[in-house]
Coordinates of C-alpha atoms and ligand atoms in Angstrom, one line a residue:
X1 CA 140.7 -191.4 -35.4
X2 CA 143.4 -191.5 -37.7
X3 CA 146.6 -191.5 -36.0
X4 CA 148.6 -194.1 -38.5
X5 CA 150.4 -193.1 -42.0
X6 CA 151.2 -195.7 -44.6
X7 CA 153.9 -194.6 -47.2
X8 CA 153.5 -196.5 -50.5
X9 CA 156.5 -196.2 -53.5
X10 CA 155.2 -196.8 -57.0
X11 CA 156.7 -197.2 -59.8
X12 CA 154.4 -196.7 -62.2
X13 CA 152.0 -193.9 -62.5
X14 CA 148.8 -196.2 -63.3
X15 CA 149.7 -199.0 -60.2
X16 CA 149.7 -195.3 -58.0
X17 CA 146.5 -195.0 -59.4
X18 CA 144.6 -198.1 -58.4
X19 CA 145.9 -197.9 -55.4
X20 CA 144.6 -194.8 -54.5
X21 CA 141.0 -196.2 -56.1
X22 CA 141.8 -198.5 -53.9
X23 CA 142.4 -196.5 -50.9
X24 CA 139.0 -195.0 -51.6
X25 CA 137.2 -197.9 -51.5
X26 CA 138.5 -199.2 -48.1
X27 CA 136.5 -195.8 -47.0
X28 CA 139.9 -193.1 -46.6
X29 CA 138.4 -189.8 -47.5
X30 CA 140.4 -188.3 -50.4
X31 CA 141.6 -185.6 -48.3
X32 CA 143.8 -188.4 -46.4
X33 CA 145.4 -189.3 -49.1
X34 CA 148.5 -186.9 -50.6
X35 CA 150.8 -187.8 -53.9
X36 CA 154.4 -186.7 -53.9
X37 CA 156.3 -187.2 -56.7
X38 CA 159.7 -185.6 -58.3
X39 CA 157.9 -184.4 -61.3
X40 CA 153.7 -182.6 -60.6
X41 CA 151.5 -185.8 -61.7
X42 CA 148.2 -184.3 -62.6
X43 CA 145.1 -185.4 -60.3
X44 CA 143.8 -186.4 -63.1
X45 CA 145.7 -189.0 -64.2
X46 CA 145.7 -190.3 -60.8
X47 CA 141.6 -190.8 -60.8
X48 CA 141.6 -187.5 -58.4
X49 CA 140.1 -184.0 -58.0
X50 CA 142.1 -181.0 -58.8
X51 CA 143.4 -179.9 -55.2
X52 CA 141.9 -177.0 -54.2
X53 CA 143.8 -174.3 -52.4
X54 CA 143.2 -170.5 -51.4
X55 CA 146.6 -169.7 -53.5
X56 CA 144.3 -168.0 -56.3
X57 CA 141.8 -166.3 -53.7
X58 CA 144.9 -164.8 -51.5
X59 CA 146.6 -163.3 -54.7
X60 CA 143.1 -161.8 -55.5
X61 CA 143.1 -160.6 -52.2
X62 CA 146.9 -159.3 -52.4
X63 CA 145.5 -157.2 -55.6
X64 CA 142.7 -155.8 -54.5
X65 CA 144.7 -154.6 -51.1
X66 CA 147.3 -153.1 -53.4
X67 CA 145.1 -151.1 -55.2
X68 CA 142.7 -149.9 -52.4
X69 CA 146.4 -148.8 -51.2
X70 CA 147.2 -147.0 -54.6
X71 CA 143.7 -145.5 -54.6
X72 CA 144.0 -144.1 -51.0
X73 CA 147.5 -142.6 -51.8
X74 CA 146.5 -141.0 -55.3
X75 CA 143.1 -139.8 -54.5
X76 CA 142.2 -140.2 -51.1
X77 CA 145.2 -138.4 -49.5
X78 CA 145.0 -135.0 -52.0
X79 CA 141.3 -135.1 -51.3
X80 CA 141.9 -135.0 -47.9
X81 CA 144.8 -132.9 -47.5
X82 CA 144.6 -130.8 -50.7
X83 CA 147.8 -129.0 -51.7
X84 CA 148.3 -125.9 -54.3
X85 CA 149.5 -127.5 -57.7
X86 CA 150.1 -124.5 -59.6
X87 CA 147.2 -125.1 -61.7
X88 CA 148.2 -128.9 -62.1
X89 CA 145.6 -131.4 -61.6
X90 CA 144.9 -132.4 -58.5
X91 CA 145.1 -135.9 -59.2
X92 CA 147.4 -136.4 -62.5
X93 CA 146.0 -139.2 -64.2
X94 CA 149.0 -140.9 -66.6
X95 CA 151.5 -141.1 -63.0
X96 CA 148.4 -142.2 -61.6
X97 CA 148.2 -145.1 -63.5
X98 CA 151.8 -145.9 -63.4
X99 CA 151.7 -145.9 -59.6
X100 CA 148.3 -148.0 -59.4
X101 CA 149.9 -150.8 -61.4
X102 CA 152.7 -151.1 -59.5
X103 CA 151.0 -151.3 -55.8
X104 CA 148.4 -153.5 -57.3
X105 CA 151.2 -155.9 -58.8
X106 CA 153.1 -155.5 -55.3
X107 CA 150.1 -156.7 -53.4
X108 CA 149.7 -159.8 -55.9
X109 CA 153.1 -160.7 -55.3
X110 CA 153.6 -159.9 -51.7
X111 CA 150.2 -161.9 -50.7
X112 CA 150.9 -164.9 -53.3
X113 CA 154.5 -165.4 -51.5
X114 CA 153.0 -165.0 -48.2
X115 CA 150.6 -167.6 -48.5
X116 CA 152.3 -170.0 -50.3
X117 CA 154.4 -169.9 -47.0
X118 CA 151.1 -170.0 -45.3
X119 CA 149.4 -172.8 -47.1
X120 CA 152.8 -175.1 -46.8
X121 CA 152.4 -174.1 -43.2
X122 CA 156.1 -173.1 -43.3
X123 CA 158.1 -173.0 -41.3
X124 CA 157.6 -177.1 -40.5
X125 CA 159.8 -178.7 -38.0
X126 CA 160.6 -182.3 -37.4
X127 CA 161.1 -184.7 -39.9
X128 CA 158.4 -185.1 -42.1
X129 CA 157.4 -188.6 -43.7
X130 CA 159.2 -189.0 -47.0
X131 CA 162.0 -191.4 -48.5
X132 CA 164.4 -189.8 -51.0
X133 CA 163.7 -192.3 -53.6
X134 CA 160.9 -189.9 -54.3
X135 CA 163.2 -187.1 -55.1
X136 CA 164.9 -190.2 -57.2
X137 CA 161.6 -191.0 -59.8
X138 CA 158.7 -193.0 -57.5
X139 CA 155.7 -192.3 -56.3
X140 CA 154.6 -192.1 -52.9
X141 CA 151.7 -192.5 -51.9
X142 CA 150.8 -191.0 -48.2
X143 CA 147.8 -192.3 -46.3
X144 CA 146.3 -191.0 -42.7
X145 CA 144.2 -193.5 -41.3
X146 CA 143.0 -195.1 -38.2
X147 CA 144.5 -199.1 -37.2
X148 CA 142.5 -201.1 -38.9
X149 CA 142.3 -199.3 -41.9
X150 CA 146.0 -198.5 -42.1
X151 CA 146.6 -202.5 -42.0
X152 CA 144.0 -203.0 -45.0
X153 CA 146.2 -200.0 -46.7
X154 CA 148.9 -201.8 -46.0
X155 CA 147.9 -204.9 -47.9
X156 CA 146.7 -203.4 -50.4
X157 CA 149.6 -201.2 -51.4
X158 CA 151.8 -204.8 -50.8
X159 CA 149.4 -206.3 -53.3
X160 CA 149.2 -203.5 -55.7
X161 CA 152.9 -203.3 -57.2
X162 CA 154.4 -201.1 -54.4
X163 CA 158.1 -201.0 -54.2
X164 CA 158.1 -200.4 -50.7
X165 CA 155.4 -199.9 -47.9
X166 CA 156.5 -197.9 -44.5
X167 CA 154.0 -197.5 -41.8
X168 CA 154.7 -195.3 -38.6
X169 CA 152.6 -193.6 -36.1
X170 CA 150.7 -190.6 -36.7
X171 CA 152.5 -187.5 -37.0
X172 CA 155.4 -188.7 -34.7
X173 CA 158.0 -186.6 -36.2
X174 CA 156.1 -183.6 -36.7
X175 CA 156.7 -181.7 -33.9
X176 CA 153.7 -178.4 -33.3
X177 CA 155.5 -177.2 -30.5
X178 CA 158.4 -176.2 -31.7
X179 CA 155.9 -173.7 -33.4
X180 CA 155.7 -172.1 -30.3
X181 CA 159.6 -172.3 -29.8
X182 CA 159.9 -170.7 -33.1
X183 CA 157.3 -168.5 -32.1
X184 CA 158.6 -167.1 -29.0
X185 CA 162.2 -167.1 -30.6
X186 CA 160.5 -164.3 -33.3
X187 CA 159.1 -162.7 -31.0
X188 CA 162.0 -162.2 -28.5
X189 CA 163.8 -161.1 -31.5
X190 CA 161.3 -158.4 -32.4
X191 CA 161.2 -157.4 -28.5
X192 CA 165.1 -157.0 -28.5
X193 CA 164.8 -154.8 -31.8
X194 CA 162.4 -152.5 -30.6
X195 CA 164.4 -151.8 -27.3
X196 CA 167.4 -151.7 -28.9
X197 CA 166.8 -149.0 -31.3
X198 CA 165.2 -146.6 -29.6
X199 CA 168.2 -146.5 -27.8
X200 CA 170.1 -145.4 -31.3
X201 CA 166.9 -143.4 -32.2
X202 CA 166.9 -140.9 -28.9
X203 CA 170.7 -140.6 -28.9
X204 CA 171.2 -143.2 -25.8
X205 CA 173.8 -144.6 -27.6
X206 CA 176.1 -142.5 -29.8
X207 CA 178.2 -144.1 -32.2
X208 CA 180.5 -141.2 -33.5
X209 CA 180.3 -142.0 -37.7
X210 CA 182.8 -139.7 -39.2
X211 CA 181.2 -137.3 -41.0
X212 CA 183.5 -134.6 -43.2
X213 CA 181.7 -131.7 -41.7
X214 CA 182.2 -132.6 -38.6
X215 CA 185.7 -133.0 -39.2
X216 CA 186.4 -129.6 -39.6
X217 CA 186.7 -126.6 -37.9
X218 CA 183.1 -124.9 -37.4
X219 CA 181.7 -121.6 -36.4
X220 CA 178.0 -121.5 -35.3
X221 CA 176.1 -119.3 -37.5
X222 CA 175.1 -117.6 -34.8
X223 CA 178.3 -117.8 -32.9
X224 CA 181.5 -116.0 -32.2
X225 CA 184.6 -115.9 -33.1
X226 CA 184.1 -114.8 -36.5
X227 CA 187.0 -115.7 -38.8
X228 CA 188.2 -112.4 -40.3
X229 CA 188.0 -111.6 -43.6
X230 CA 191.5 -111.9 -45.6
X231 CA 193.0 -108.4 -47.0
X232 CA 191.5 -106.8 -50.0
X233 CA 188.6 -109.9 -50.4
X234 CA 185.4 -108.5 -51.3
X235 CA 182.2 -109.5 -50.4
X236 CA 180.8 -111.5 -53.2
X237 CA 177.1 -111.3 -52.1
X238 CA 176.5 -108.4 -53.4
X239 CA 177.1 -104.8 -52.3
X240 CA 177.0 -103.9 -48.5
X241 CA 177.7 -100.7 -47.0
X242 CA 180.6 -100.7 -44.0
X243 CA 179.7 -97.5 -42.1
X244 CA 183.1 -96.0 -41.8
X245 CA 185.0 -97.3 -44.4
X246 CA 184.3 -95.7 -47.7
X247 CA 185.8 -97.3 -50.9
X248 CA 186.4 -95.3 -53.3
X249 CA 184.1 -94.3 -56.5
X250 CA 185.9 -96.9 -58.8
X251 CA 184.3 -95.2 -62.0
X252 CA 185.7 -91.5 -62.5
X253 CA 182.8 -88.8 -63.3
X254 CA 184.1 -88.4 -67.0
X255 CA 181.9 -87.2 -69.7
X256 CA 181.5 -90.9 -71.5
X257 CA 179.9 -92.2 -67.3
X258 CA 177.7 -89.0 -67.2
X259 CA 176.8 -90.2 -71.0
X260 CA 176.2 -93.5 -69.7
X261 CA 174.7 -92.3 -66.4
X262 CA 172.3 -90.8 -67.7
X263 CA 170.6 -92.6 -70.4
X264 CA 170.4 -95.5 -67.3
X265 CA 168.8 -92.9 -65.3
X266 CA 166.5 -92.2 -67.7
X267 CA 165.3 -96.1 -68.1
X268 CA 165.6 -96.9 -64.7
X269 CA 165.1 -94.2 -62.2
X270 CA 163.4 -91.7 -64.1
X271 CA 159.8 -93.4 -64.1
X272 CA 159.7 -93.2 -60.6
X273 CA 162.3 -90.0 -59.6
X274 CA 161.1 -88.0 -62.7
X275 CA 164.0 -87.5 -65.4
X276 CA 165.3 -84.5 -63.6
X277 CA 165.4 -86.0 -60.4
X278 CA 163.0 -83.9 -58.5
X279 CA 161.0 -86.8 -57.6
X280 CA 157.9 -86.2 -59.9
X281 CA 158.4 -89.5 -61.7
X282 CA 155.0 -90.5 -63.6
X283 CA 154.9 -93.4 -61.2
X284 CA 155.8 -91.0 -58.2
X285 CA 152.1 -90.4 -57.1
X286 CA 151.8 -94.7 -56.2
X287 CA 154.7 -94.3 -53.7
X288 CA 154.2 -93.4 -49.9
X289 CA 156.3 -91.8 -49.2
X290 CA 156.7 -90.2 -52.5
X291 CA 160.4 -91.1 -54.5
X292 CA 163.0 -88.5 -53.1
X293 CA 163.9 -85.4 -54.6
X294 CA 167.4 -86.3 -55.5
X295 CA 168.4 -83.1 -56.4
X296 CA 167.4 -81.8 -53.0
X297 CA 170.6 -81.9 -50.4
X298 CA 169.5 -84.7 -48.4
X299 CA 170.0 -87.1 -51.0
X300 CA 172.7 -84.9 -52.1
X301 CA 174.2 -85.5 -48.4
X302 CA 174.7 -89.0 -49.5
X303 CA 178.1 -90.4 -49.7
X304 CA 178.7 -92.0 -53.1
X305 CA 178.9 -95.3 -51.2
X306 CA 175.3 -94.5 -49.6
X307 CA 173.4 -93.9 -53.1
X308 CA 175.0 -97.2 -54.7
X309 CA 173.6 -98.7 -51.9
X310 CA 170.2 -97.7 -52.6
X311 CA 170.2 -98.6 -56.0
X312 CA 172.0 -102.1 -55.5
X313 CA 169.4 -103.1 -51.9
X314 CA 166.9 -101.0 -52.6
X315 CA 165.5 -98.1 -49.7
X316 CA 162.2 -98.1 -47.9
X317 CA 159.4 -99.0 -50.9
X318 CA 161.9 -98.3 -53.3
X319 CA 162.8 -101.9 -54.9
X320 CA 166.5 -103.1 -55.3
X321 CA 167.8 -102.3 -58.6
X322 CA 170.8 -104.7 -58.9
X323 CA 169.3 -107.0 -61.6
X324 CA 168.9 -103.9 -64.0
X325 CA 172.1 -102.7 -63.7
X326 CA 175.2 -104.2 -63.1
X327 CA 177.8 -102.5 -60.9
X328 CA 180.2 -100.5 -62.8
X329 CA 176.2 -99.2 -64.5
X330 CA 175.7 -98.3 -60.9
X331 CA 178.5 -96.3 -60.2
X332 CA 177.7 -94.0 -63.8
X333 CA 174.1 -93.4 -62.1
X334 CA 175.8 -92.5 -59.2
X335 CA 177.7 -89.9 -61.1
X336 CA 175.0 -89.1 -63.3
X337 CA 172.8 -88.2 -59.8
X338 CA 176.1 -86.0 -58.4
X339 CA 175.2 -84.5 -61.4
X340 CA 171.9 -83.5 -60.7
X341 CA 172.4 -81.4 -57.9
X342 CA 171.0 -78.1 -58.5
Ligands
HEC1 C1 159.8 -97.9 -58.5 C2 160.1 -96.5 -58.2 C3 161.5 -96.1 -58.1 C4 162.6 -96.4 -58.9 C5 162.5 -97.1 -60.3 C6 163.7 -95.8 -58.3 N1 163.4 -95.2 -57.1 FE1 164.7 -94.3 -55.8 N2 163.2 -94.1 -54.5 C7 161.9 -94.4 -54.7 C8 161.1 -94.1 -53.5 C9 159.6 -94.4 -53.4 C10 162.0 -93.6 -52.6 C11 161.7 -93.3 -51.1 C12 161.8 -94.6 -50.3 C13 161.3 -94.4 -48.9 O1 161.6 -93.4 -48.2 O2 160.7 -95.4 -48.4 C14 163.3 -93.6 -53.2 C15 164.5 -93.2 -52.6 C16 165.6 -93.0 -53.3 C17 166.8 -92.4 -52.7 C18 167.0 -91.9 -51.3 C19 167.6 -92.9 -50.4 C20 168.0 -92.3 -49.0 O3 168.8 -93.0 -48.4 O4 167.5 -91.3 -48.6 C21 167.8 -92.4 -53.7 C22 169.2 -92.0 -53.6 C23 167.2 -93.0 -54.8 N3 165.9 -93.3 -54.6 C24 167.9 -93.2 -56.0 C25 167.4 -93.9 -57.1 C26 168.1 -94.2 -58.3 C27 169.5 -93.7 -58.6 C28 167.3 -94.9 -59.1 C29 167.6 -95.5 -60.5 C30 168.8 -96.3 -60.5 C31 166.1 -95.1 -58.4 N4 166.1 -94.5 -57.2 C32 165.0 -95.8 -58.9 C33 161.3 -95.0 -55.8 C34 162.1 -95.4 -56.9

């Protein structure tokens, strides 16, 4: 078969030419034969087919995958796991076709530069035939063919204005089984990574980054000692009753808080407790259990500290009210309920 090669250098782009005719006629399928020049020579020119190559098919391909991806992500997974969109659209078209332009350009690209590698059959070890005074301006002219034919070659390139004719042995400097080298070197490579980062992934090895939370001095939520609030801080959460440890009614009962007191009663409790207090509200029949008599000495019972309480956290079904009123408004309901007390 054809195990010799028979490097021509032209000059000229028309003495190329013949020679390839040339080439033909000694019976070297045109497959055999390959051009490489500094600058691309169309086939044309040189009395030859277009090469064909899968480049255009893969990158068809490489589309189509990216958008079978895009479709799958944008319709396939809400279809399959469908999630409440406050009244959106499931599938919102104008992202939509943001998202499926970009995978299907992805997949073109990824694909093309994949098989470009491919086709090239990169990576390619050994030394390949070539002579630099290609890179320099000729044309060389690379032809596989068995003995006798590679003598006639020969010849015919000496005869046909060739600068230079080299002839070696099939493929000696291509080496395929460094392939397998390179190969098992990947592969080795890949082994080692997925050992070695489990490892990292399942805390077998620790490597202590320095992180500024960890830097400081913690206290589990959930875990004592609890640092001791400074004197005279305030929680700023909101109100929370200490058992024990009342604070005193910041707002004094004067006639402007009652004032006060009781026109917020009026808008915020009185729906609910009635506007006297005594629990019959217009609202009080939806309540189980109905909203206190706060007249009645069980509310009345209440320390000052106890009915602000109520009205900032709310009590059983009754809601919290500290959105409504803010806290010094608080303290003139409070008042304005003392006041109630029959
Ligand atoms: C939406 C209706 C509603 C509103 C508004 C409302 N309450 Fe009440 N309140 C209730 C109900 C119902 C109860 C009984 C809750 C329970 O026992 O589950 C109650 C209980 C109470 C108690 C008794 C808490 C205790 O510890 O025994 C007080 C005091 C009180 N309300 C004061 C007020 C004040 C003051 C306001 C206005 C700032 C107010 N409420 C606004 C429904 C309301």
């Amino acid at each position: 078969m054809a195990n010799y090669l028979v490097l021509g250098l032209f000059e000229e782009v028309s003495s190329a030419a013949a020679a390839i005719e040339g080439v033909r006629r000694i019976g070297v399928p045109d497959n055999r034969v390959s051009v490489m020049s500094g600058t691309p020579i169309r086939s044309k020119l040189l009395g030859r087919r277009p090469a064909r190559n899968w480049l255009g098919l893969m990158s068809l391909l490489g589309a189509l995958l990216g958008l079978g991806a895009a479709v799958t992500l944008l319709v396939g997974a809400p279809l399959l796991y469908p999630m409440y969109q406050g009244g959106q659209p499931l599938i919102p078209i104008p992202p939509s076709i943001i998202i499926t332009f970009e995978l299907t350009m992805m997949g073109t690209m990824w694909v093309t530069f994949g098989g470009f590698w491919l086709l090239n059959r990169f990576p390619r070890f050994g030394r390949p035939v070539y002579d630099p005074r290609i890179t320099a301006g000729m044309i060389g002219v690379l032809v596989e063919a068995d003995e006798g034919r590679a003598g006639r070659v020969v010849d015919l390139f000496k005869n046909g204005n060739a600068a230079d004719v080299q002839r070696v042995g099939a493929r000696p400097q291509i080496d395929n089984r460094a392939w397998g080298r390179w190969l098992a070197v990947v592969g080795v490579l890949l082994g080692l990574v997925l050992i070695i980062a489990p490892l990292f992934v399942y805390d077998v090895i620790r490597i202590p980054f320095g992180t500024q939370m960890d830097d400081q001095a913690s206290v589990p939520y959930d875990g004592g000692p609890r640092l001791a609030a400074p004197a005279n801080s305030v929680p700023i959460q909101g109100p929370v009753f200490v058992s024990d440890q009342p604070a005193t009614q910041p707002v004094p009962a004067n006639p402007n808080s009652l004032q006060r007191g009781q026109v917020l009663f009026d808008i915020n409790c009185a729906l609910c407790h009635g506007p006297k207090g005594d629990g019959n509200g217009r609202l009080s029949g939806f309540f189980t259990p109905k909203p206190f008599d706060l007249t009645g000495a069980p509310v009345q019972a209440l320390s000052d500290q106890q009915i602000f309480t109520v009205i900032s956290n709310g009590f059983g079904v009754m809601p919290p009210l500290h959105e409504n009123l803010d806290v010094e408004q608080r303290w003139d309901v409070v008042n304005w309920v003392r006041n109630l007390k029959k």
